[in-house]
Tab-separated table of C-alpha atoms and ligand atoms in Angstrom:
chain	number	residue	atom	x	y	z
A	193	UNK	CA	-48.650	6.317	9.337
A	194	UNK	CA	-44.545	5.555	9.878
A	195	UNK	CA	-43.019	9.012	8.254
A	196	UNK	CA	-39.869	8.356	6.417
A	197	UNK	CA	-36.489	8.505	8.152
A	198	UNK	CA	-35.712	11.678	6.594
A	199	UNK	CA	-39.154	13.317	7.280
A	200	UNK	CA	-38.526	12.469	11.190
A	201	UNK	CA	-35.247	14.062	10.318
A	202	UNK	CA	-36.619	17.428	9.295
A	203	UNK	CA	-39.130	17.469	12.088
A	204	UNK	CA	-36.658	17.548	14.726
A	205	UNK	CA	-34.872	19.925	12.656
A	206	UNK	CA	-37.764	22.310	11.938
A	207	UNK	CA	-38.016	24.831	15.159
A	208	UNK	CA	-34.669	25.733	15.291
A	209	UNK	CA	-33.111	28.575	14.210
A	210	UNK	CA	-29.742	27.244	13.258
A	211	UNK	CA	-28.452	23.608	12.139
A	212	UNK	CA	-24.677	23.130	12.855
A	213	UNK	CA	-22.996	19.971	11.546
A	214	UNK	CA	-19.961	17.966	13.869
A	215	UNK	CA	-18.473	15.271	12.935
A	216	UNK	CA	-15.277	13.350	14.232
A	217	UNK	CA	-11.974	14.587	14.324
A	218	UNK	CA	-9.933	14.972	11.170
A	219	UNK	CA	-12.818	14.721	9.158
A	220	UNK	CA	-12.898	12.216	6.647
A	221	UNK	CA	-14.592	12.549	2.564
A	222	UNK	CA	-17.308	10.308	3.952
A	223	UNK	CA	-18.176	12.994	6.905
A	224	UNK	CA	-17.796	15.709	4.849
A	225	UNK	CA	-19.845	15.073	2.350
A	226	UNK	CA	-22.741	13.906	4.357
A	227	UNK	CA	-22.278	16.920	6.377
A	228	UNK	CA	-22.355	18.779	2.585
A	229	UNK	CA	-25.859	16.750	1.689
A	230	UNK	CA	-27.507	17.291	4.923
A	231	UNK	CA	-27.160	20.823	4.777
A	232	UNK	CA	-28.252	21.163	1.056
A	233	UNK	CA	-31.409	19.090	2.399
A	234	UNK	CA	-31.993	21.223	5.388
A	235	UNK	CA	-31.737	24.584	3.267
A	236	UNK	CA	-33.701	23.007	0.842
A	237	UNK	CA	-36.624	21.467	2.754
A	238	UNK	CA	-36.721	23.530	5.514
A	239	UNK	CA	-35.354	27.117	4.441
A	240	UNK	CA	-33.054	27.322	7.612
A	241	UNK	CA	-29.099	28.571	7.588
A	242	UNK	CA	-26.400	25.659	8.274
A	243	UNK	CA	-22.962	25.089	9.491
A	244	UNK	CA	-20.523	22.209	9.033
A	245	UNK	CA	-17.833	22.189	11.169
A	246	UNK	CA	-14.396	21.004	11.106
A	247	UNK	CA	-12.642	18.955	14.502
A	248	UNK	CA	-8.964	19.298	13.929
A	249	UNK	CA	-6.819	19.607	11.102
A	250	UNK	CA	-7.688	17.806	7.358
A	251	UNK	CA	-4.246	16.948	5.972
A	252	UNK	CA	-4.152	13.962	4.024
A	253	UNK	CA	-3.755	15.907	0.776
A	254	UNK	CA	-6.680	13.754	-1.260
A	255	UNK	CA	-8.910	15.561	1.522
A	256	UNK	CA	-7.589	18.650	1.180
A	257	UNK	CA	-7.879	18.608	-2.392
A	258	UNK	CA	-11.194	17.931	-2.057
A	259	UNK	CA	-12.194	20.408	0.539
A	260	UNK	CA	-10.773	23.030	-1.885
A	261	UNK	CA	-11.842	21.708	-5.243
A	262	UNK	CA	-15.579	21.347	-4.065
A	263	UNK	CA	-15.247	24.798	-1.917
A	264	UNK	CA	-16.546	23.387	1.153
A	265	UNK	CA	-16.602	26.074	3.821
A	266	UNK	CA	-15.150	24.668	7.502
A	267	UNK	CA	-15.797	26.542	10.686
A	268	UNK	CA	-13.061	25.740	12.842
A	269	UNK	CA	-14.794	23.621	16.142
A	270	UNK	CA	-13.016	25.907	18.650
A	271	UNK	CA	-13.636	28.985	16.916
A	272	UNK	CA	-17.573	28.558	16.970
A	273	UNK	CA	-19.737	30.474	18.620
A	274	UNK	CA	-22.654	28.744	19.738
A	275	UNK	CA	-26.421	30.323	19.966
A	276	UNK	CA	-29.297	28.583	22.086
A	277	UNK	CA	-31.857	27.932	19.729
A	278	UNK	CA	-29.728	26.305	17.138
A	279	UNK	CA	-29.908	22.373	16.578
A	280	UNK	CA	-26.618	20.636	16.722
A	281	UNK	CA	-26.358	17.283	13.868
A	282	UNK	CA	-23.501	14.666	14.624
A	283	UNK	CA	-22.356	12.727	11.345
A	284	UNK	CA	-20.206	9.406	10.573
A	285	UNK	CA	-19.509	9.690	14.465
A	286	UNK	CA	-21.341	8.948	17.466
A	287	UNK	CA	-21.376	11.297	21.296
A	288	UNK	CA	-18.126	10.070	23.721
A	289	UNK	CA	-16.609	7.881	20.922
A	290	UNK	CA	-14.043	9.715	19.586
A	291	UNK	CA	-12.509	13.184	20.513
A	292	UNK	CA	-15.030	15.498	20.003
A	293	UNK	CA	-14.580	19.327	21.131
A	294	UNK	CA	-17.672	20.645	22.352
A	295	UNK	CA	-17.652	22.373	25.002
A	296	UNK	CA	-20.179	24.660	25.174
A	297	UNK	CA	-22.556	23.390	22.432
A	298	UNK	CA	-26.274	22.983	22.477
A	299	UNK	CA	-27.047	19.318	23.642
A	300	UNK	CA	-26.976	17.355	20.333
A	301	UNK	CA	-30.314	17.150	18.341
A	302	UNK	CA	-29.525	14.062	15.966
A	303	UNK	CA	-26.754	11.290	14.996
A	304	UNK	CA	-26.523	9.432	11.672
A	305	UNK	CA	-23.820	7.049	11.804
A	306	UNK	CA	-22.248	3.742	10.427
A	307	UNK	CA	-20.118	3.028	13.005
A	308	UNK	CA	-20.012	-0.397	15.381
A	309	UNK	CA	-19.038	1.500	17.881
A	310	UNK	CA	-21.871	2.321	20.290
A	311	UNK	CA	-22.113	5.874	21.703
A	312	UNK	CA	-24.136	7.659	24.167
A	313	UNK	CA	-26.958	8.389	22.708
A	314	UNK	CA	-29.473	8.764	25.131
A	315	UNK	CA	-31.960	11.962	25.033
A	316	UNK	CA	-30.962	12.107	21.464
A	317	UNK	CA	-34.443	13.235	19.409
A	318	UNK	CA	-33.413	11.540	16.202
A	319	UNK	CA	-30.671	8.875	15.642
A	320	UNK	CA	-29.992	6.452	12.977
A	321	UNK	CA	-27.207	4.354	13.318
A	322	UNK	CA	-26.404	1.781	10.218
A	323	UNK	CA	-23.845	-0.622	11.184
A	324	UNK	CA	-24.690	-2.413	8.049
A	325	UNK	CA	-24.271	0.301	5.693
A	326	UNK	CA	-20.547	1.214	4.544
A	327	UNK	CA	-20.846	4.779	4.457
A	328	UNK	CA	-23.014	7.689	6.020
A	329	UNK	CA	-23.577	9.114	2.548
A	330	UNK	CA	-24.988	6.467	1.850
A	331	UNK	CA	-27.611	7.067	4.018
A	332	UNK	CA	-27.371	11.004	2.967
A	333	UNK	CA	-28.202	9.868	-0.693
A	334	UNK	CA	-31.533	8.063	0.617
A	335	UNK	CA	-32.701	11.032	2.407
A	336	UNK	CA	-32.338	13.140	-0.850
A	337	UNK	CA	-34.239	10.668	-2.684
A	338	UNK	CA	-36.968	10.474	-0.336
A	339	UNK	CA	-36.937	14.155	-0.553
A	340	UNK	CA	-37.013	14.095	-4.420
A	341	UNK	CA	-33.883	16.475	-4.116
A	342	UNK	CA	-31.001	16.228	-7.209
A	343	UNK	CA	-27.624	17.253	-5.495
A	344	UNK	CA	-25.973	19.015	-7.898
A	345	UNK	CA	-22.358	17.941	-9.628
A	346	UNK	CA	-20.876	19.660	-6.665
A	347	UNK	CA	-22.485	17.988	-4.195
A	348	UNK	CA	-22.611	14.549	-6.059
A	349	UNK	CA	-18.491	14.317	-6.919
A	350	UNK	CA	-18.735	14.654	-2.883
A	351	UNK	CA	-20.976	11.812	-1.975
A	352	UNK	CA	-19.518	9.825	-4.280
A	353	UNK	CA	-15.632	10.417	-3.101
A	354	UNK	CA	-17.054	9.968	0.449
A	355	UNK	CA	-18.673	6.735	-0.428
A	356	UNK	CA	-15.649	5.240	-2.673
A	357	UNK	CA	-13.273	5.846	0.246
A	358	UNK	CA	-15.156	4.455	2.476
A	359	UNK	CA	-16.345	1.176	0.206
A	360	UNK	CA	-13.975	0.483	-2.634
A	361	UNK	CA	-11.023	-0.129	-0.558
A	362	UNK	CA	-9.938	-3.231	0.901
A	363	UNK	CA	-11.507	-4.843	3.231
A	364	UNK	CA	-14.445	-3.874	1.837
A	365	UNK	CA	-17.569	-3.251	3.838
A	366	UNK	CA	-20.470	-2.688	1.270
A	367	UNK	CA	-24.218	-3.161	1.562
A	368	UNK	CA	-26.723	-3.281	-1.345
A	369	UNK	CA	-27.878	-0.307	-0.262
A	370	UNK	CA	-24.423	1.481	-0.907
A	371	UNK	CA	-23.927	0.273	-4.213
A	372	UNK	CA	-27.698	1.602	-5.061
A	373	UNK	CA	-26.631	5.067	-3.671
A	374	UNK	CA	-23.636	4.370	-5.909
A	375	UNK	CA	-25.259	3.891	-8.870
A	376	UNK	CA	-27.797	7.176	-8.081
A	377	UNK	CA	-24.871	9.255	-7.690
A	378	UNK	CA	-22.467	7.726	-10.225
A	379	UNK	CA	-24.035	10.487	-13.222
A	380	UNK	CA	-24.615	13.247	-11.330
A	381	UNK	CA	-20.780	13.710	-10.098
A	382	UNK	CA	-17.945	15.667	-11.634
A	383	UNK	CA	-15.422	12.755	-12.991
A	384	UNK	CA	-12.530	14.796	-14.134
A	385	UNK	CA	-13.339	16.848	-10.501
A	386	UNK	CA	-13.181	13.095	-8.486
A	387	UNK	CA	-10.211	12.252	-10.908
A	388	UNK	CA	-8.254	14.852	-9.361
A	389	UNK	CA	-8.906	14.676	-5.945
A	390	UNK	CA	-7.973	10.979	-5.818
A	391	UNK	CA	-4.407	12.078	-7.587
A	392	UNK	CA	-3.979	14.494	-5.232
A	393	UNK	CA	-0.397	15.531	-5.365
A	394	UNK	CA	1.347	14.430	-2.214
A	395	UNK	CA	3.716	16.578	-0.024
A	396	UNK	CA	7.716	14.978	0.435
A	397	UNK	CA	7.212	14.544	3.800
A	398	UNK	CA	5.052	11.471	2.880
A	399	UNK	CA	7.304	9.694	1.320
A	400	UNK	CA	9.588	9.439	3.719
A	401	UNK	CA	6.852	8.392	6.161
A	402	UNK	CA	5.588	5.576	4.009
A	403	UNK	CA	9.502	4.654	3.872
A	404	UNK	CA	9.531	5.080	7.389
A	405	UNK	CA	6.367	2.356	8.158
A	406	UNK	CA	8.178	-0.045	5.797
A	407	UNK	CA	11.330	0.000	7.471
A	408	UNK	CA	9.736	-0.452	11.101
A	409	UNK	CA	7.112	-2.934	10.201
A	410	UNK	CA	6.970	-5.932	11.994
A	411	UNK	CA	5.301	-9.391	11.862
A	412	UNK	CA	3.886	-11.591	14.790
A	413	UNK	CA	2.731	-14.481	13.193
A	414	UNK	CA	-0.689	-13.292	11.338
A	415	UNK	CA	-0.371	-9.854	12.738
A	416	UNK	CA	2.147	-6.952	11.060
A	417	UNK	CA	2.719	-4.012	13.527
A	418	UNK	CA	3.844	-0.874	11.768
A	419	UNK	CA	5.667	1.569	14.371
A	420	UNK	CA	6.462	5.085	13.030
A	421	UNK	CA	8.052	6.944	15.544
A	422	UNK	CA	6.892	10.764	13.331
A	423	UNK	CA	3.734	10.016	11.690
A	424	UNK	CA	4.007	13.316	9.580
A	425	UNK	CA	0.014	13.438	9.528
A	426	UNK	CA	-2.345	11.673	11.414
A	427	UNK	CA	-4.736	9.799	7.975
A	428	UNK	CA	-1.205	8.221	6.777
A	429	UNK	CA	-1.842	5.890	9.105
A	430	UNK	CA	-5.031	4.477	7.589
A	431	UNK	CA	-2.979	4.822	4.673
A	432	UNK	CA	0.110	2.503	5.726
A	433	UNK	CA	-2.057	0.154	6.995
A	434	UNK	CA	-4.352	-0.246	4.108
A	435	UNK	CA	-1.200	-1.489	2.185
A	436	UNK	CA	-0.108	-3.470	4.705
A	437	UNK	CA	-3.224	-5.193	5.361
A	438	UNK	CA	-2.470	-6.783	1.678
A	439	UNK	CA	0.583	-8.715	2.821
A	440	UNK	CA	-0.822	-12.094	1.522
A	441	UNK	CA	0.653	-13.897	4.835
A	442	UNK	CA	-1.658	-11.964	7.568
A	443	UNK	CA	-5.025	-11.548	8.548
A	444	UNK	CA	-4.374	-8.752	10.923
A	445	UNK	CA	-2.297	-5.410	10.345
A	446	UNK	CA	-1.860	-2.090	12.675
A	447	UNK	CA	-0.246	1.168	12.441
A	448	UNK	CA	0.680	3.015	15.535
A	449	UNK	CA	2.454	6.415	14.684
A	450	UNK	CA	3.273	8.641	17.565
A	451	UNK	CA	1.825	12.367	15.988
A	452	UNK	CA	1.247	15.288	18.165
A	453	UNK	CA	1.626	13.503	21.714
A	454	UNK	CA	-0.208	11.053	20.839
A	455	UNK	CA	0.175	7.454	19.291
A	456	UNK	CA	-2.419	7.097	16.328
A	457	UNK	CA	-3.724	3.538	15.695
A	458	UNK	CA	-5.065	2.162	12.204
A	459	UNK	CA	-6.385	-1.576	12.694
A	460	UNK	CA	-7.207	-3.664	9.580
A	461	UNK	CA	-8.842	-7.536	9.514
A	462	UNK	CA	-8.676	-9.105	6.409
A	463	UNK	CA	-10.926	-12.238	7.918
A	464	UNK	CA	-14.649	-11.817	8.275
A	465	UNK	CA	-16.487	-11.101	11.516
A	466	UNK	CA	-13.382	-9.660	12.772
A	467	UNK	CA	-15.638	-7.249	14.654
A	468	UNK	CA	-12.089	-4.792	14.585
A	469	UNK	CA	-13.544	-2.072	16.496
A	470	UNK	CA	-14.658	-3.615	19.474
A	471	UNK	CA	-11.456	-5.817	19.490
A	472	UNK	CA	-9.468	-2.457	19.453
A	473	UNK	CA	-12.096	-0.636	21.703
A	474	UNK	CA	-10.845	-3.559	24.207
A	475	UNK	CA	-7.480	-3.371	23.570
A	476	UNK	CA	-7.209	0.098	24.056
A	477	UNK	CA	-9.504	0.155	27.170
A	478	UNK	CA	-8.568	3.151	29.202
A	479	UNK	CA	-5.324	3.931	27.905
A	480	UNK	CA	-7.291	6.298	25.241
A	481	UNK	CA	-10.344	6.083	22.468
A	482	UNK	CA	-10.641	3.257	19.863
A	483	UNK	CA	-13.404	1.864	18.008
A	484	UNK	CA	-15.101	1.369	14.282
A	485	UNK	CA	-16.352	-1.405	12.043
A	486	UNK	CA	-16.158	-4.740	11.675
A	487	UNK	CA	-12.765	-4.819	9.432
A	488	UNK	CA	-11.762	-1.417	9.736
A	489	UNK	CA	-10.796	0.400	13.326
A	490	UNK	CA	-8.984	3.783	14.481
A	491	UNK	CA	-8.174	5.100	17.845
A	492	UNK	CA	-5.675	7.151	20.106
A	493	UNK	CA	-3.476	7.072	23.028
A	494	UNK	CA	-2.326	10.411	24.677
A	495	UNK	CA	1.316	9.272	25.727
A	496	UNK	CA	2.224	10.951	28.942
A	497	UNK	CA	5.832	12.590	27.545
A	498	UNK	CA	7.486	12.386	23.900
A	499	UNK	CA	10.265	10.686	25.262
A	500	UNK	CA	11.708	7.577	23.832
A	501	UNK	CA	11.043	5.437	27.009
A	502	UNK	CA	7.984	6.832	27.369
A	503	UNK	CA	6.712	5.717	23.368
A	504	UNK	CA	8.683	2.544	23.850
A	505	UNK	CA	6.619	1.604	26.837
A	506	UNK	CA	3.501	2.489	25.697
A	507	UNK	CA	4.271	0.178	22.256
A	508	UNK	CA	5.141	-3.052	24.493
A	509	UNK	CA	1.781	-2.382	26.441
A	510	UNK	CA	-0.110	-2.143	23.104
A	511	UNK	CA	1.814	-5.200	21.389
A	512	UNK	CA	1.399	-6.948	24.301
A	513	UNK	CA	-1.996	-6.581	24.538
A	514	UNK	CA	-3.113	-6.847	21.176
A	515	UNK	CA	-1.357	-10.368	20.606
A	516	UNK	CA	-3.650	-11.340	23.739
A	517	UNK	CA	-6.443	-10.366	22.122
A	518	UNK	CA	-5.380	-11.949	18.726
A	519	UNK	CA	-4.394	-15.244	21.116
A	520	UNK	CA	-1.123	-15.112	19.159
A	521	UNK	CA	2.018	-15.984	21.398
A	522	UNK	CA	4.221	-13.515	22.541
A	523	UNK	CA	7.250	-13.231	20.119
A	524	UNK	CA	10.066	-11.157	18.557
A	525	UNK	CA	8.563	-9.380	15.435
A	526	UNK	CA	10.204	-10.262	12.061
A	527	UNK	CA	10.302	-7.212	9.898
A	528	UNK	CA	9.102	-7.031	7.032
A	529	UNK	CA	11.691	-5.866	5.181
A	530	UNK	CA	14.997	-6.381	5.740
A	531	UNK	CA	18.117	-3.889	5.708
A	532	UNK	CA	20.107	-6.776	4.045
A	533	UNK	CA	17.769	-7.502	1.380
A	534	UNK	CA	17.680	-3.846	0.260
A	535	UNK	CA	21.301	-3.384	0.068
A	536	UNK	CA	21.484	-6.367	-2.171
A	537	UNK	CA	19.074	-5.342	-4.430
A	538	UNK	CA	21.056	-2.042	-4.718
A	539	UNK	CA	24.174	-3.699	-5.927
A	540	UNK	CA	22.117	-6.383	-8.422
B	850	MN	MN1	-17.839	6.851	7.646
């Protein structure tokens, strides 16, 4: 008889002592609350401890708010100590994709993921990848229901943040089976709790970066380029280019924000079978990481020095290859906004 996903999940699960949760860097609602239902299933079902982990720093504040309004406890990645007979469970991410720190770990004993992006997965016991499926918790909510587990208000204001910011966004990358784990969840979860993590409040420095990415966006035909030369936290760039993606006159929009040495990319398609994370994965090629789903793509670039030669250069590469891959024809961006038009609107 074909056991259930979720009953193939325990079984891998069941001799070890220990199940520790990674996910990808800056983890986002949709990793952490998988990595939130998982455990509650694992405790549940098979009585053992569990860890979730955290790769980097959360700082958009509607993450933060929700790591601290739902108490979700975060061990540090570098700070964990690592035991032999634990099993190690990779969510919303996939092994050699993105950064991952983990040196030292146990080899990893499962993957659930969404992502287009194809990993390395082989000698992994269990995997299920869903490119089809919008959000990880949305497979998280299946396994609980093939489980016959209830997550409680806790637990469901999670899954359902993780899957909203993952789904109700634009583009929008939904499945019928993430508007049924929608619908399951939609009761169970703590509205005045998800009310105020999605009005988080927001720190001044963001302001001034969302000023910033107006003032140095730039169009190339269908394609607007957002350059922010200090990103003050990695997620605003997803952020930026979520708005920007709305611009009624392109199909394509990117945010590259130089933060911590690096230059952070946030790709958006507002055309079907864009296939945006391959397209970036290409662009990118061996100049850093890049990948993710069909409309919706991330990545990074180490740049070798913070100077401003050294960012400009790395921008012309990226611009130049990205309007390759977009077959648009090289040309001098038009921004978006213009100084001019500002300071008129000042004095009307
Ligand atoms: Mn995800």
């Amino acid at each position: 008889m074909a056991a259930r996903r979720s009953d193939r999940f325990l079984a891998t699960l069941k001799n070890c002592a220990r199940v520790t949760f990674v996910t990808h860097v800056h983890p986002d609602p949709d990793s952490l609350a998988s990595m939130m239902g998982l455990a509650y299933l694992i405790e549940e079902k098979l009585g053992l401890p569990t860890r979730l982990t955290r790769d980097g720093p959360i700082s958009r504040a509607e993450n933060r708010a929700m790591v601290e309004l739902l108490d979700i406890e975060l061990e540090p990645i570098e700070d964990v100590v690592w035991a032999e007979d634990e099993a190690v469970v990779m969510v919303d991410s996939q092994p050699n994709t993105g950064r991952h720190n983990l040196a030292g770990a146990p080899p990893i004993s499962a993957v659930i993921d969404h992502h287009d992006t194809p990993g390395d997965l082989a000698g992994i016991g269990f995997i299920d990848v869903r490119e089809t499926l919008g959000a990880t918790c949305s497979v998280v909510v299946t396994y609980l229901r093939e489980q016959g587990l209830i997550p409680s208000s806790r637990l469901a204001t999670g899954l359902m943040y993780g899957i909203e910011t993952e789904l109700c966004g634009y583009p929008r990358e939904a499945g019928p089976a993430d508007e049924a784990a929608l619908i399951h969840i939609y009761p169970l979860a703590d509205r005045d709790l998800l009310a105020r993590i999605r009005n988080a409040r927001l720190p001044q420095s963001y302001f001034g970066g969302l000023l910033q990415a107006l003032q140095n966006a730039f169009i190339y035909d269908r394609l607007i380029i957002s350059w922010v030369d200090h990103l003050p936290q990695p997620e605003m760039a997803a952020e930026v280019v979520d708005n920007l993606i709305r611009f009624e006159e392109v199909d394509w929009a990117l945010c590259a924000g130089v933060h911590g040495g690096s230059l952070i990319l946030s790709l958006r398609a507002a055309v079907e079978n864009a296939q945006a994370g391959e397209l970036l994965h290409k662009v990118v090629g061996r100049l850093g990481r890049a990948g993710g789903h069909d409309r919706r793509a991330g990545g990074t670039i180490p740049l070798p020095s913070e100077a401003s030669s050294a960012i400009e250069n790395m921008q012309a590469e990226l611009r130049r290859r990205l309007l390759k891959a977009l077959h648009i024809d090289e040309c001098r961006g038009q921004r978006l906004v213009k100084k001019r038009e500002i300071l008129e609107n000042l004095h009307t």
